[in-house]
XYZ file of C-alpha atoms in Angstrom:
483
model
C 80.376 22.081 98.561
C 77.922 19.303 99.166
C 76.053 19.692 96.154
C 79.847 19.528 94.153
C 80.585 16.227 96.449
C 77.318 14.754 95.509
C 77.850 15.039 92.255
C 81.748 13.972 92.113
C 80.590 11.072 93.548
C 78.587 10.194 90.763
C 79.321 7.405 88.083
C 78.791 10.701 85.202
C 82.067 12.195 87.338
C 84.125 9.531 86.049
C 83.403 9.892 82.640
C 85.769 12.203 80.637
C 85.220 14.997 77.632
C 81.597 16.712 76.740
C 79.316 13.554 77.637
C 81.184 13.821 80.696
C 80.059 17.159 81.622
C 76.718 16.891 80.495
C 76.342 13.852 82.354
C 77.679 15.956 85.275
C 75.298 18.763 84.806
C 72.402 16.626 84.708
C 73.909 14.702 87.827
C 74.587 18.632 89.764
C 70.825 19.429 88.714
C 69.329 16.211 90.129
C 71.430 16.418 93.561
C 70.164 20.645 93.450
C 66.379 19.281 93.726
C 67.605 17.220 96.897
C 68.353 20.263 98.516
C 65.690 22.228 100.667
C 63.696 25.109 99.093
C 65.700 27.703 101.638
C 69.064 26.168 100.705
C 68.667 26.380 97.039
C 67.414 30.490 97.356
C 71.116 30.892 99.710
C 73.112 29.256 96.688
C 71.347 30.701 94.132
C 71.547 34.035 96.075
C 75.923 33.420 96.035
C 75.478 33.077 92.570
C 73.742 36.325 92.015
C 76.749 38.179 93.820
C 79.152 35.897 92.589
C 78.196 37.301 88.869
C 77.559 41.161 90.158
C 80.988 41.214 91.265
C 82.350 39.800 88.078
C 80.284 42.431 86.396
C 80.845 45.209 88.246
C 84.948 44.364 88.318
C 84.631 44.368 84.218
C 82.797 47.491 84.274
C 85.574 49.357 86.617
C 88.079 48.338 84.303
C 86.107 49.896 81.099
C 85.751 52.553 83.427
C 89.238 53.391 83.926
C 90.304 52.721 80.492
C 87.509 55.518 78.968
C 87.141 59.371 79.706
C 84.138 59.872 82.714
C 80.981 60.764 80.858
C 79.455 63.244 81.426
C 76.505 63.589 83.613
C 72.960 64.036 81.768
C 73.168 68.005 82.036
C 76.459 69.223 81.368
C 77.931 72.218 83.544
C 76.542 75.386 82.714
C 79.902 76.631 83.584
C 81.245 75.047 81.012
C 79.494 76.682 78.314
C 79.290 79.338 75.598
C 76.664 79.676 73.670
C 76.696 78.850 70.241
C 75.133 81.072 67.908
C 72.402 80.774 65.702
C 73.765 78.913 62.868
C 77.323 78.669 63.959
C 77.973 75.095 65.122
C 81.531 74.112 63.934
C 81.931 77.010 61.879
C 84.371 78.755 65.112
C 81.867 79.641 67.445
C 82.993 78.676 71.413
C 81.342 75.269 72.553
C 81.384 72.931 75.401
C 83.955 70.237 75.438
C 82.218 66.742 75.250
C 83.755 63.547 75.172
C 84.026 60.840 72.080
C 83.223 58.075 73.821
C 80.986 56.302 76.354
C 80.966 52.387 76.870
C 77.396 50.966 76.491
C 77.490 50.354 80.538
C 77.997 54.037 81.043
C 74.949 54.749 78.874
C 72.350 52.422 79.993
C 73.699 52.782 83.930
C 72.256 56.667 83.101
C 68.865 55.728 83.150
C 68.891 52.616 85.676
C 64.620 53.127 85.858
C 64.934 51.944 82.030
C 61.308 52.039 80.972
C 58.348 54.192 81.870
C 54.766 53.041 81.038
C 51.449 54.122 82.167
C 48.483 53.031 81.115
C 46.168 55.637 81.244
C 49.124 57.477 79.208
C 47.311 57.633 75.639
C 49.397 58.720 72.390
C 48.469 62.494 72.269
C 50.415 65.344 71.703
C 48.787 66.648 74.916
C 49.986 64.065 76.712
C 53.319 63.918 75.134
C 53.830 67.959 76.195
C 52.579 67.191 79.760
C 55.597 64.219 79.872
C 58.342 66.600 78.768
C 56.827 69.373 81.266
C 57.443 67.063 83.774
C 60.613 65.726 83.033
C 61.740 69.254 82.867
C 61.148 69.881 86.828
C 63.462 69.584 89.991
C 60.924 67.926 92.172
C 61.615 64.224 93.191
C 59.286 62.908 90.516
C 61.317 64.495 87.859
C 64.562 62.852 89.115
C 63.294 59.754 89.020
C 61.441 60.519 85.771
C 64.442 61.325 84.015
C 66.697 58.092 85.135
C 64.100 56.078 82.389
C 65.041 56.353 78.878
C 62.327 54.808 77.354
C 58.819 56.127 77.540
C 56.330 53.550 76.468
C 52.397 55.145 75.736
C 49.590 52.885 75.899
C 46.527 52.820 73.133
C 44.985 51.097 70.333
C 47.391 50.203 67.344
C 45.925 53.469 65.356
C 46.532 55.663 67.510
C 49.953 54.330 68.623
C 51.359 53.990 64.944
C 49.692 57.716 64.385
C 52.262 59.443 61.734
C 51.720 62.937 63.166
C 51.972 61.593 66.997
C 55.143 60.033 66.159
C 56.836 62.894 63.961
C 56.116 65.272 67.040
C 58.340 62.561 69.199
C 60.908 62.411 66.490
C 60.676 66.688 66.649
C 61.261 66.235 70.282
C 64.130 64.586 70.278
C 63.052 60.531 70.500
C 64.925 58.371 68.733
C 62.360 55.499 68.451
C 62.663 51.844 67.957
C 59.894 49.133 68.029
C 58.814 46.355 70.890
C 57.469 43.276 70.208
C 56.914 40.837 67.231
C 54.131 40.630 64.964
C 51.019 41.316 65.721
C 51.997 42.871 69.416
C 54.829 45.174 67.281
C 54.070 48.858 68.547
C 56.764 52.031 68.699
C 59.376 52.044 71.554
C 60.341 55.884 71.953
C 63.425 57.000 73.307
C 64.579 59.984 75.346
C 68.251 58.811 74.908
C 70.302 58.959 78.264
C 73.232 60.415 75.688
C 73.176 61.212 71.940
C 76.122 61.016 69.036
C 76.403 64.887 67.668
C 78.250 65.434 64.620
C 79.164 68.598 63.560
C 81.166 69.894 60.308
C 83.875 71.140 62.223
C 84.806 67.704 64.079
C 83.703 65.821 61.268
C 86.532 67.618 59.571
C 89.051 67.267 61.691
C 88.481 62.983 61.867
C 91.479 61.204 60.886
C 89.196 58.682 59.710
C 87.430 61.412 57.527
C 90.110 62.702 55.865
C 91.827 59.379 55.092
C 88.328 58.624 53.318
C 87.908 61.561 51.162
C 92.012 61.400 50.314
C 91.225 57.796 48.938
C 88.285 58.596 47.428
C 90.244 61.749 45.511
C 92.882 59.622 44.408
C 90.823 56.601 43.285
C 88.645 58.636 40.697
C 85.892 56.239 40.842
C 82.574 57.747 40.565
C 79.934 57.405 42.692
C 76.489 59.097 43.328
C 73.934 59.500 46.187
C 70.561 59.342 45.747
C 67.182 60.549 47.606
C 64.113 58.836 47.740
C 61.363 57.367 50.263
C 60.661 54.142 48.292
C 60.111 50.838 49.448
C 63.020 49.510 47.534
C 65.462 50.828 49.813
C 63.707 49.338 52.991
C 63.324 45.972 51.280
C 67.583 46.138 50.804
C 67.606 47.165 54.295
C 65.648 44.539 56.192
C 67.375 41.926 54.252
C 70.625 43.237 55.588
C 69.792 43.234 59.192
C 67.879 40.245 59.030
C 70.466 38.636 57.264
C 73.161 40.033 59.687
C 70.756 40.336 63.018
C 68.125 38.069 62.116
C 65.255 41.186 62.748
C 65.088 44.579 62.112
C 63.711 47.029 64.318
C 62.660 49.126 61.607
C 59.806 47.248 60.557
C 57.846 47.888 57.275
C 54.787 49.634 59.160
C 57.418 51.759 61.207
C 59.072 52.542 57.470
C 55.069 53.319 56.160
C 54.141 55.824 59.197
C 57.347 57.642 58.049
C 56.117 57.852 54.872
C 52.672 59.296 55.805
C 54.106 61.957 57.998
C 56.419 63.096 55.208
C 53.437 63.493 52.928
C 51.745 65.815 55.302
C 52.800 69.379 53.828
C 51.991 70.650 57.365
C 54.594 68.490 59.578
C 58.314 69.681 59.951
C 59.308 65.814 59.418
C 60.595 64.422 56.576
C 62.006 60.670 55.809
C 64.957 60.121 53.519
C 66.219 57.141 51.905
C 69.821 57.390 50.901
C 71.586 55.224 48.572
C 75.144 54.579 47.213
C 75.861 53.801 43.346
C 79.289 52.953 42.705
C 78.961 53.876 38.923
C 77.034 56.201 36.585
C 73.887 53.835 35.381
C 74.312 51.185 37.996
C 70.899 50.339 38.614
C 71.310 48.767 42.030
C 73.062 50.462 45.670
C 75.895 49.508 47.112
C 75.180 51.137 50.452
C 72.351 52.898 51.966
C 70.350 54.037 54.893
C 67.347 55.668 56.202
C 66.883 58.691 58.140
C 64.802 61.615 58.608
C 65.357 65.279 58.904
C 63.534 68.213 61.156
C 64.564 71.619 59.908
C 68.253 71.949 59.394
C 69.273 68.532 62.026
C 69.610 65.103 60.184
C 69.322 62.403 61.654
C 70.775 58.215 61.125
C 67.965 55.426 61.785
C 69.317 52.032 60.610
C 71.630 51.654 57.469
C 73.034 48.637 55.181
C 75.700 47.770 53.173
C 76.341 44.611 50.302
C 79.516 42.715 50.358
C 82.539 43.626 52.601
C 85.139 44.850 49.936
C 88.507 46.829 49.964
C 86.458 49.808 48.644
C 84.782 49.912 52.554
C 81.223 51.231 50.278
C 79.758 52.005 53.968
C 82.201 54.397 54.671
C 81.775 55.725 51.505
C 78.127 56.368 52.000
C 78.853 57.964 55.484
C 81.520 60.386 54.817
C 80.223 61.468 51.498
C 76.894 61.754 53.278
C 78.370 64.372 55.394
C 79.813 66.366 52.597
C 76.435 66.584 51.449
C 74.600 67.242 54.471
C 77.072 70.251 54.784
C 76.645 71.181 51.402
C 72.814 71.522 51.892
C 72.678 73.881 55.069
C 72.093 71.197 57.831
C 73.312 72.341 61.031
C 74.261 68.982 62.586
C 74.173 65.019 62.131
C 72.537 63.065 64.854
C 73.518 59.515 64.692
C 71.340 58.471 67.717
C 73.061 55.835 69.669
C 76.249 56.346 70.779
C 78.136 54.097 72.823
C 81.639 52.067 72.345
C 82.712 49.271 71.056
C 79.031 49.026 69.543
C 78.928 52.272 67.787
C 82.859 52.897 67.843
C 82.635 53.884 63.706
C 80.496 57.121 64.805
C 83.208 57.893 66.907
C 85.723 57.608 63.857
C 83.731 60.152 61.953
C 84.319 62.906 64.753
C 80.930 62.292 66.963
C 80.356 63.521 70.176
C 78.890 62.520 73.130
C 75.724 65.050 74.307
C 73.802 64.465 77.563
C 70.412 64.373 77.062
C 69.541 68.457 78.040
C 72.609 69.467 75.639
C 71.160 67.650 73.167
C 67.282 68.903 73.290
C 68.567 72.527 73.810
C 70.718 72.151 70.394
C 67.666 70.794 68.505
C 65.716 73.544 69.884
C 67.912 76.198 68.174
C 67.747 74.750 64.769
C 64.780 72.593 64.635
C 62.519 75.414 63.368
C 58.357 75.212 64.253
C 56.910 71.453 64.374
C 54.105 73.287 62.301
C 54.287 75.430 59.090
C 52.427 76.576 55.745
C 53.259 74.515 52.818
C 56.053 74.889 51.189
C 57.737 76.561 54.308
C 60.937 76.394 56.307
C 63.911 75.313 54.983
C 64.497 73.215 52.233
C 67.009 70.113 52.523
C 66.995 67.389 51.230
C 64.014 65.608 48.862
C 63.436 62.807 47.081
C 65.129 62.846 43.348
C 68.048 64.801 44.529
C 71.769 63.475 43.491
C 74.692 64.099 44.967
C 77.600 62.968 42.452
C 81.033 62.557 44.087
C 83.113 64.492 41.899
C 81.091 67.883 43.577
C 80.725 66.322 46.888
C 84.511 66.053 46.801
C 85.136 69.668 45.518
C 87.629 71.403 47.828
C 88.355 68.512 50.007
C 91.558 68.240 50.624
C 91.571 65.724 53.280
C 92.352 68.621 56.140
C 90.217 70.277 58.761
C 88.506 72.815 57.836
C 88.354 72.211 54.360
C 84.948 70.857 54.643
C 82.016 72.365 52.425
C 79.999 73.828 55.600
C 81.279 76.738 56.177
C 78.341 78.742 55.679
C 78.206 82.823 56.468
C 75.936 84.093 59.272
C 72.160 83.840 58.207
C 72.977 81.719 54.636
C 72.722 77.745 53.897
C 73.936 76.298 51.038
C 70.583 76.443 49.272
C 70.990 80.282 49.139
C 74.635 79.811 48.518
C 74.287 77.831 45.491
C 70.781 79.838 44.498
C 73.290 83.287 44.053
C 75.793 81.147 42.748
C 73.480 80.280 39.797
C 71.997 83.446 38.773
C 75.742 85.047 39.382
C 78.488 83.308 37.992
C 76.711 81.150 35.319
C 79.263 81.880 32.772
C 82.911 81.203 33.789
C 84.250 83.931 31.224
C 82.307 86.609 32.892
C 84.749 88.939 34.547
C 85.812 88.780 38.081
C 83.967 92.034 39.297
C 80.600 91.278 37.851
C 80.937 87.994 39.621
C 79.105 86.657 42.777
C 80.590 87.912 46.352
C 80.343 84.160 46.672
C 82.317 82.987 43.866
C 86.013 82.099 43.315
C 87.941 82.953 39.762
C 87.895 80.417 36.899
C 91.844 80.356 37.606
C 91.369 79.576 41.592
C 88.283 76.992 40.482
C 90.774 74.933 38.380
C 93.262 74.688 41.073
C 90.334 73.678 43.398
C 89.354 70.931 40.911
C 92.640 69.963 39.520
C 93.081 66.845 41.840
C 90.199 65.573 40.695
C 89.654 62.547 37.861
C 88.480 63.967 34.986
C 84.728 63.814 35.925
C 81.944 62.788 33.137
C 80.629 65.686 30.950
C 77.935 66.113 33.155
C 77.172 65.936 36.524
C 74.189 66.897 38.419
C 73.645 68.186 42.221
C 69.827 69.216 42.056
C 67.503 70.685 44.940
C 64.234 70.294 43.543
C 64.305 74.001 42.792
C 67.384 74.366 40.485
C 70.339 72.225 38.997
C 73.994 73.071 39.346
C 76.432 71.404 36.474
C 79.901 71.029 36.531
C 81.738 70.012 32.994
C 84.477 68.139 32.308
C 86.816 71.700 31.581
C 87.911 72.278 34.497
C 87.691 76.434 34.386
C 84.394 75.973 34.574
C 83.288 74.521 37.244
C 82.511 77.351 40.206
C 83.091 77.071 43.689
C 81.524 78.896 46.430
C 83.878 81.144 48.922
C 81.858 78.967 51.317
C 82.899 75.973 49.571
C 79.324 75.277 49.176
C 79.703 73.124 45.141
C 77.538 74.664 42.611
């Protein structure tokens, strides 16, 4: 009250609009300095509160207006297992919410970050921080209230591509710290993750609305696989344009790169890209991601020019057809919480504490290593995904997605008996694949559809499935898998 006296009684006080003011905050911070050392720590210590209880008011009315989140382990009372291979495809599963607000998420893991210096960037030390992490002492409690876990090194051995694939396999989503020079990876153990899966992603409003308009439009477009540099160079541009950085820096995008390469890592790194027409030479959309056995998961994405088409939305929901289409058992898209992340919510996410989410990688993740040429095959750089097959039996309802895949099968083996099986539409019926539908039930499948060009291509690096413009020809799985 005296400082606001002192200052009223200023000749700035009398002066009216913004010189006014900023005559009156220079005239508040001059008559501050007056005050003793012990008085200005008691008003700047009202201030403090003043703002907590703003804060804390704001987040109890997010708080009521949101489901509770869950806590970082889920009840085991809660649960059925889900089988092997059967996530979203009917099997029993816990009921998690679809959304979190970004207080909820970060007040999870109040610790924040964890760094030790003697904590080098080894896999050895890496197991010995999840062993940890996985007790019920008092260290592990407090432990697991951090979300990032920050290891200390030189710049090789931090920006190692096999050190960093192993956190990736773990279940770190990582970011970077830093600018320039001091740039170094910023792994996270997230306090919650966003889950996809085919059955919820299905059964989005949002979803179906996309793949109705996308039907009815018959406008062709294609995705395409690569790891080039290209893609990143679209990307940073975006999010510098849009953020003014990007996380995902160019030495981030080349460790990813170098992991990939190494035949003996379960890790690989996908660049995904929307064309909006056959021969258009430049994306529309895009993103970058990686994949560990049959779970894909988002890093950062982009999109050009906000237009009535909505071409990010088109790269997300046809990038779920084709995940499904491949044999991937889920989509992780990393962060999670609301308003931020609110269109991950439209496409059916859900929100997975931390344990829920490591034991669900576990099951499909496969080993971190393997023989060349091993484990399963997704998704690899050359592959197109063309929209008139991605779109195949979508109707816009749930469970009319591709995914549906049979105990023990992916749509790599799907499409693979599909091939040899029913290459000739004419064949009969009973010498067809167990897998196959009729030409007569094809055509009805495809009928929707805008006359598509006379060819179009869905490779897997190991075979090519065509669909032509007669419509009896084109084969559809039982799974709905497109071949």
């Amino acid at each position: 009250k005296l400082l606001n006296s002192s200052a009223a009684a200023s000749p700035a006080a009398q002066t009216g609009g913004a010189s006014g003011r900023a005559l009156l905050g220079r005239a508040m911070e001059q008559a501050f300095a007056t005050l003793s050392s012990d008085t200005q720590e008691e008003v700047r210590r009202k201030q403090r509160e003043k703002k907590l209880t703003k804060l804390a008011l704001r987040q109890a009315a997010k708080a009521a207006a949101a489901p509770a989140a869950p806590p970082l382990s889920a009840s085991a009372s809660a649960s059925v297992g889900a089988g092997a291979e059967g996530i979203g495809a009917g099997s029993l599963q816990k009921e998690f919410p679809d959304i979190i607000t970004l207080e909820a998420y970060f007040g999870a893991c109040p610790y924040g970050r964890f760094r030790d210096p003697n904590l080098a960037p080894t896999e050895a030390n890496l197991e010995l921080l999840l062993s940890i992490l996985k007790g019920k002492d008092k260290q592990a409690l407090q432990l697991n209230q951090c979300n990032y876990f920050q290891f200390s090194g030189p710049k090789a051995a931090l920006w190692d591509p096999v050190f960093n694939a192993r956190l990736a396999y773990e279940g770190f989503f990582t970011i970077t710290s830093g600018r320039g020079a001091s740039n170094e990876p910023l792994p996270e153990l997230q306090p919650f993750y966003g889950v996809l899966t085919w059955d919820n992603f299905a059964a989005s409003k949002h979803v179906r609305q996309t793949l109705s308009r996308l039907r009815r439009g018959g406008r062709e477009y294609r995705l395409v696989v690569s790891s080039s540099l290209g893609s990143w160079e679209l990307l940073e541009k975006y999010q510098k344009d849009k953020h003014g950085t990007n996380w995902l820096t160019k030495q981030y995008f080349e460790m990813m790169q170098k992991a990939a390469a190494d035949p003996s890592v379960n890790f690989q790194v996908h660049c995904i890209d929307l064309f909006a027409a056959e021969g258009e030479r430049r994306p529309v959309a895009g993103e970058i991601g990686f994949s560990i056995g049959k779970v894909y998961t988002s890093l950062s994405g982009w999109t050009g020019e906000r237009t009535a088409e909505a071409l990010g939305t088109v790269q997300l929901v046809l990038l779920g057809r084709w995940l499904q289409q491949r044999g991937y058992v889920f989509w992780s898209l990393g962060h999670c919480y609301s308003p931020g992340m609110e269109y991950k919510r439209q496409l059916g996410h859900r929100i997975y504490p931390r344990a829920d989410f490591l034991e669900l990688l576990d099951k499909h993740r496969g080993a971190f290593r393997r023989a060349a040429g091993a484990g399963f095959a997704g998704l690899a750089d050359g592959d197109v995904g063309a929209s008139a097959v991605l779109l195949l039996g979508a109707e816009g309802e749930a469970g009319a997605g591709p995914g549906d895949v049979g105990e023990g099968e992916d749509a790599s083996s799907c499409a693979s008996s599909c091939s040899s099986s029913c290459s000739s539409s004419s064949s009969p019926s009973s010498a067809r694949s167990p897998h196959c539908s009729s030409p007569s039930s094809s055509a009805s499948s495809s009928s929707s559809l805008s006359p598509p060009p006379s060819r179009h291509v869905f490779s897997s690096g190991r075979s090519e499935f065509k669909s032509s413009a007669t419509a009896s020809s084109v084969l559809c799985c039982r799974t709905k898998s497109a071949c």
